[in-house]
Amino acid sequence: MACELTRDKAFFAFSPDTEPVVRVAQGEELLLTTHDCFSGQLKTTADTLETLDWSITNPATGPVYIEGTKPGDLLRIDLHEVKATGPSVMVAVPQVGALGDFITEEETVIVEHRGETVVFKDKVVVKQNPMLGVIGVAPAEGVIPNSTPGIHGGNMDCTLVTSGSSLYLTVGVEGALFGCGDMHAVMGDGEVVICGAETPGEVRLTPQVVAIPGLPTPFIENDEIVAVIGSAETVDAAYKIVLGMMHEFLTKVAGLPNNDAALLMSLVGNLKFCQVVDPLMTVRFEFPKSVLADYGYVLPR
Ligand code: CA
Ligand code: ZN
């Protein structure tokens, strides 16, 4: 029996003190719907950020209390399906985002969905890769707005957070208080203008506590790769975080020799941007699972 949760049950900051709206057992499937990052306020090209109610931006559906989770637990979220229901919206705004200096006129673009694609201004057809920008658990203490990424997850805007991947987070409080939202039908690494194709959507996932001692989080895997995700005030600081996390994973968890880990990170690992437009910058480091297998290591399921 799947547990269902609709997008009207949303929160705007990850906090230990927010009351959960639903409880699920570990291993139970959770079906939830999500708003776009503007809570659906931008419906036509005439709707702009000037009239936007900023207090309801970046909603995450939840919080979800996951039975039997306690601080320090490693929580694996299996994303069975991330489905964009559309239509999507994009905005370009002067002085906003990493391209703000180049934008002179504000514009809102409605991006239609057609099958497995989105269509930009009736001209450009782009294959969808529906992904969740915001996904996380409550921190042990403090209140983190959904606009901000961190070790709890949050607004990481990582294109790997999509159907078929598993995200690992460290639980901060009893029950985890999980939530997700800010779906993009598709987004380029960097999210440079400040948005992807911002869309409402449907998500099917299963949460489960697992034991992989020493796994650095946030950590994500799909069929091909594992990756660690890190956020900091600058991309320089963020990339140092993910290099350290991946080297630690490879040596302490997967058992690679120290120099092999470093050399292979340089040979077949990829350092990539997630986003450079949120209050903290987010990058990730990807490493192929096939190389872990060469060293006899398989992530336990
Ligand atoms: Ca985002
Ligand atoms: Zn977004």
Coordinates of C-alpha atoms and ligand atoms in Angstrom, one line a residue:
M1 CA 0.0 0.0 0.0
A2 CA 1.5 3.3 -1.1
C3 CA 1.2 6.4 1.1
E4 CA 0.0 9.5 -0.8
L5 CA 0.8 13.1 -0.1
T6 CA -0.4 16.1 -2.1
R7 CA 1.4 19.4 -2.9
D8 CA -0.9 21.5 -0.7
K9 CA 1.0 20.0 2.2
A10 CA 4.2 22.0 1.8
F11 CA 6.8 23.7 3.9
F12 CA 9.4 26.4 3.2
A13 CA 12.3 25.6 5.5
F14 CA 13.9 22.4 6.8
S15 CA 13.5 22.6 10.6
P16 CA 13.5 20.2 13.5
D17 CA 10.4 21.9 14.8
T18 CA 8.0 21.6 11.8
E19 CA 5.1 19.2 12.5
P20 CA 5.1 16.3 10.1
V21 CA 2.0 16.0 7.8
V22 CA 2.2 12.2 7.3
R23 CA 4.1 9.2 8.7
V24 CA 5.5 6.4 6.5
A25 CA 7.2 3.1 7.4
Q26 CA 10.6 2.3 6.1
G27 CA 10.3 0.4 2.9
E28 CA 6.8 1.8 2.3
E29 CA 6.3 3.5 -1.1
L30 CA 5.5 7.2 -0.9
L31 CA 3.6 8.9 -3.8
L32 CA 3.8 12.7 -3.7
T33 CA 2.9 15.6 -5.9
T34 CA 5.0 18.8 -5.9
H35 CA 4.5 22.4 -6.9
D36 CA 6.9 24.3 -9.1
C37 CA 9.4 26.6 -7.2
F38 CA 6.9 29.5 -7.5
S39 CA 4.0 27.5 -6.1
G40 CA 2.3 27.9 -9.5
Q41 CA 2.2 31.7 -9.3
L42 CA 3.6 32.3 -12.8
K43 CA 0.9 31.1 -15.2
T44 CA 1.4 33.3 -18.2
T45 CA 4.1 35.4 -19.8
A46 CA 2.5 38.5 -18.1
D47 CA 3.2 37.1 -14.6
T48 CA 6.6 38.4 -13.4
L49 CA 8.7 38.3 -10.3
E50 CA 7.5 41.8 -9.3
T51 CA 4.1 40.5 -8.3
L52 CA 5.4 37.3 -6.8
D53 CA 4.7 36.3 -3.2
W54 CA 8.3 35.3 -2.3
S55 CA 7.1 33.8 1.0
I56 CA 5.7 30.8 -0.9
T57 CA 8.6 30.1 -3.2
N58 CA 10.6 26.9 -3.1
P59 CA 7.9 24.8 -1.5
A60 CA 8.8 21.2 -0.5
T61 CA 6.0 18.6 -0.1
G62 CA 6.1 17.3 3.5
P63 CA 7.5 17.1 6.1
V64 CA 7.3 13.3 6.1
Y65 CA 8.0 11.4 9.3
I66 CA 9.8 8.2 8.5
E67 CA 9.2 5.7 11.2
G68 CA 12.1 4.3 13.1
T69 CA 14.7 6.9 12.0
K70 CA 17.0 8.6 14.5
P71 CA 19.8 11.2 14.4
G72 CA 22.9 9.8 12.7
D73 CA 21.1 7.1 10.7
L74 CA 21.9 6.8 7.0
L75 CA 18.7 7.2 5.0
R76 CA 18.5 6.0 1.4
I77 CA 15.8 7.5 -0.7
D78 CA 15.1 5.3 -3.8
L79 CA 13.7 7.5 -6.5
H80 CA 11.5 5.1 -8.6
E81 CA 10.0 7.8 -10.7
V82 CA 10.3 11.6 -11.0
K83 CA 7.7 12.7 -13.5
A84 CA 7.2 16.3 -14.7
T85 CA 3.5 17.1 -15.3
G86 CA 4.1 20.6 -16.8
P87 CA 3.7 23.1 -18.2
S88 CA 7.1 24.5 -17.1
V89 CA 8.0 28.1 -16.5
M90 CA 11.4 30.0 -16.8
V91 CA 12.4 33.5 -15.9
A92 CA 15.2 35.8 -17.0
V93 CA 15.6 38.8 -14.6
P94 CA 18.2 41.7 -14.7
Q95 CA 20.8 41.4 -11.9
V96 CA 19.5 38.0 -10.9
G97 CA 21.4 34.7 -11.2
A98 CA 24.8 34.2 -12.7
L99 CA 23.8 35.9 -16.0
G100 CA 22.0 38.8 -14.4
D101 CA 24.6 41.4 -15.8
F102 CA 23.7 40.4 -19.3
I103 CA 19.9 40.6 -19.0
T104 CA 18.3 43.9 -19.7
E105 CA 14.6 43.0 -19.8
E106 CA 12.7 40.8 -17.5
E107 CA 10.9 37.9 -19.3
T108 CA 8.7 35.0 -18.2
V109 CA 8.6 32.0 -20.6
I110 CA 6.0 29.3 -20.5
V111 CA 7.6 26.0 -21.7
E112 CA 5.1 23.5 -23.1
H113 CA 5.6 19.8 -22.5
R114 CA 5.1 17.5 -25.5
G115 CA 5.6 13.8 -24.7
E116 CA 9.0 13.2 -23.2
T117 CA 10.2 16.6 -24.4
V118 CA 9.8 20.3 -23.6
V119 CA 9.4 22.9 -26.4
F120 CA 11.1 26.3 -25.9
K121 CA 9.4 29.1 -27.8
D122 CA 8.1 26.7 -30.5
K123 CA 11.7 26.4 -31.7
V124 CA 13.8 24.2 -29.6
V125 CA 12.8 20.7 -28.6
V126 CA 14.7 19.4 -25.5
K127 CA 14.5 15.9 -24.1
Q128 CA 13.2 15.9 -20.5
N129 CA 15.4 14.8 -17.5
P130 CA 12.9 15.4 -14.7
M131 CA 14.8 16.1 -11.5
L132 CA 14.2 17.4 -8.0
G133 CA 16.0 20.7 -7.1
V134 CA 15.0 20.5 -3.4
I135 CA 15.2 17.3 -1.5
G136 CA 16.3 16.8 2.1
V137 CA 15.8 16.1 5.8
A138 CA 15.6 18.5 8.8
P139 CA 19.0 19.5 10.3
A140 CA 19.7 18.5 13.9
E141 CA 19.4 22.1 14.8
G142 CA 18.6 25.5 13.2
V143 CA 16.2 26.4 10.4
I144 CA 17.4 26.2 6.8
P145 CA 15.3 27.9 4.2
N146 CA 14.4 25.7 1.2
S147 CA 16.4 28.1 -1.0
T148 CA 19.6 26.9 0.6
P149 CA 21.6 23.7 0.0
G150 CA 23.7 22.0 2.7
I151 CA 24.7 18.7 4.3
H152 CA 21.0 18.1 5.0
G153 CA 20.3 18.2 1.2
G154 CA 18.0 21.1 0.4
N155 CA 18.3 23.2 -2.8
M156 CA 21.2 21.2 -4.3
D157 CA 19.8 21.4 -7.9
C158 CA 21.7 18.3 -8.9
T159 CA 20.7 16.8 -12.2
L160 CA 21.4 13.3 -10.9
V161 CA 18.3 13.5 -8.5
T162 CA 16.1 11.8 -11.1
S163 CA 14.3 8.5 -11.8
G164 CA 16.3 5.4 -10.9
S165 CA 18.8 7.1 -8.6
S166 CA 19.2 6.6 -4.9
L167 CA 20.1 9.6 -2.6
Y168 CA 21.7 9.0 0.8
L169 CA 21.3 11.6 3.5
T170 CA 22.2 11.6 7.2
V171 CA 19.2 11.9 9.5
G172 CA 19.3 15.0 11.8
V173 CA 16.2 14.4 13.9
E174 CA 13.9 11.6 15.0
G175 CA 11.6 10.8 12.0
A176 CA 13.9 12.6 9.6
L177 CA 11.2 15.1 8.5
F178 CA 11.8 14.5 4.8
G179 CA 10.5 16.7 2.0
C180 CA 11.1 17.4 -1.7
G181 CA 10.0 19.8 -4.5
D182 CA 11.4 22.3 -7.0
M183 CA 11.2 19.9 -9.9
H184 CA 12.8 20.7 -13.2
A185 CA 11.6 19.0 -16.4
V186 CA 15.1 19.6 -17.5
M187 CA 18.0 21.8 -16.4
G188 CA 21.6 22.4 -17.4
D189 CA 24.4 21.9 -15.0
G190 CA 25.0 25.3 -13.3
E191 CA 21.4 26.5 -13.6
V192 CA 23.0 29.8 -14.7
V193 CA 20.0 32.0 -15.4
I194 CA 18.6 30.9 -12.0
C195 CA 16.1 28.3 -13.1
G196 CA 15.5 25.2 -15.1
A197 CA 12.2 24.3 -16.7
E198 CA 10.3 24.8 -13.4
T199 CA 7.4 22.3 -13.3
P200 CA 4.9 20.7 -11.0
G201 CA 5.3 17.0 -10.8
E202 CA 4.8 13.6 -9.3
V203 CA 7.3 11.5 -7.4
R204 CA 7.3 7.9 -6.4
L205 CA 10.0 7.0 -3.8
T206 CA 10.8 4.6 -1.0
P207 CA 12.8 5.6 2.2
Q208 CA 14.9 3.1 4.0
V209 CA 17.6 3.2 6.7
V210 CA 20.7 1.4 5.6
A211 CA 24.1 0.7 7.2
I212 CA 27.2 1.8 5.2
P213 CA 29.6 3.0 7.9
G214 CA 31.5 6.1 7.0
L215 CA 29.6 7.0 3.8
P216 CA 29.9 10.7 3.3
T217 CA 26.6 12.5 2.6
P218 CA 24.9 13.8 0.5
F219 CA 25.8 10.8 -1.6
I220 CA 23.9 9.6 -4.8
E221 CA 24.1 6.6 -7.1
N222 CA 22.6 5.4 -10.3
D223 CA 23.3 2.4 -12.5
E224 CA 26.6 3.9 -13.8
I225 CA 28.1 6.2 -11.1
V226 CA 28.3 7.2 -7.5
A227 CA 28.6 10.9 -6.6
V228 CA 29.1 13.1 -3.6
I229 CA 27.5 16.6 -3.4
G230 CA 28.9 19.6 -1.5
S231 CA 27.9 23.2 -1.0
A232 CA 29.8 26.2 0.2
E233 CA 30.0 30.0 -0.2
T234 CA 32.3 29.7 -3.2
V235 CA 32.8 27.0 -5.8
D236 CA 36.4 26.8 -4.7
A237 CA 35.4 25.8 -1.2
A238 CA 32.7 23.5 -2.5
Y239 CA 35.0 21.6 -4.9
K240 CA 37.5 21.0 -2.0
I241 CA 34.7 19.5 0.0
V242 CA 33.6 17.0 -2.6
L243 CA 37.2 16.0 -3.5
G244 CA 37.7 15.2 0.2
M245 CA 34.4 13.4 0.5
M246 CA 35.1 11.2 -2.6
H247 CA 38.6 10.4 -1.6
E248 CA 37.4 9.4 1.9
F249 CA 34.7 7.2 0.4
L250 CA 37.1 5.5 -2.0
T251 CA 39.7 4.8 0.6
K252 CA 37.8 4.3 3.9
V253 CA 34.6 2.8 2.5
A254 CA 35.5 1.1 -0.8
G255 CA 39.0 0.2 0.3
L256 CA 41.1 1.6 -2.5
P257 CA 44.8 2.4 -1.7
N258 CA 45.4 6.1 -1.1
N259 CA 47.2 7.0 -4.3
D260 CA 45.0 4.7 -6.5
A261 CA 42.0 6.7 -5.2
A262 CA 43.6 10.0 -6.1
L263 CA 45.0 8.9 -9.4
L264 CA 41.7 7.4 -10.5
M265 CA 39.7 10.4 -9.4
S266 CA 41.9 12.3 -11.8
L267 CA 41.7 9.7 -14.6
V268 CA 38.0 8.7 -14.6
G269 CA 36.3 11.0 -12.0
N270 CA 34.3 14.1 -13.0
L271 CA 34.0 17.3 -11.0
K272 CA 30.8 19.0 -12.1
F273 CA 28.7 22.0 -11.2
C274 CA 25.2 21.5 -9.8
Q275 CA 24.2 25.2 -9.4
V276 CA 25.9 28.6 -9.0
V277 CA 22.9 30.7 -8.3
D278 CA 21.7 29.8 -4.8
P279 CA 22.8 31.3 -1.4
L280 CA 25.5 28.6 -1.4
M281 CA 27.2 27.1 -4.5
T282 CA 26.8 23.3 -5.1
V283 CA 29.2 21.0 -7.0
R284 CA 29.5 17.2 -7.2
F285 CA 32.1 14.6 -7.9
E286 CA 31.2 11.6 -9.9
F287 CA 33.0 8.3 -10.0
P288 CA 32.2 5.2 -12.1
K289 CA 30.8 2.1 -10.4
S290 CA 32.7 -0.1 -12.8
V291 CA 36.0 1.0 -11.3
L292 CA 34.7 0.2 -7.8
A293 CA 33.9 -3.3 -9.1
D294 CA 37.5 -3.6 -10.4
Y295 CA 38.6 -3.2 -6.8
G296 CA 35.9 -5.7 -5.6
Y297 CA 33.6 -3.2 -4.0
V298 CA 29.9 -3.0 -4.5
L299 CA 27.6 -0.7 -2.6
P300 CA 25.5 -2.8 -0.3
R301 CA 21.7 -2.7 -1.1
Ligands
CA1 CA 16.4 25.1 -7.1
ZN2 ZN 13.9 25.2 -9.5

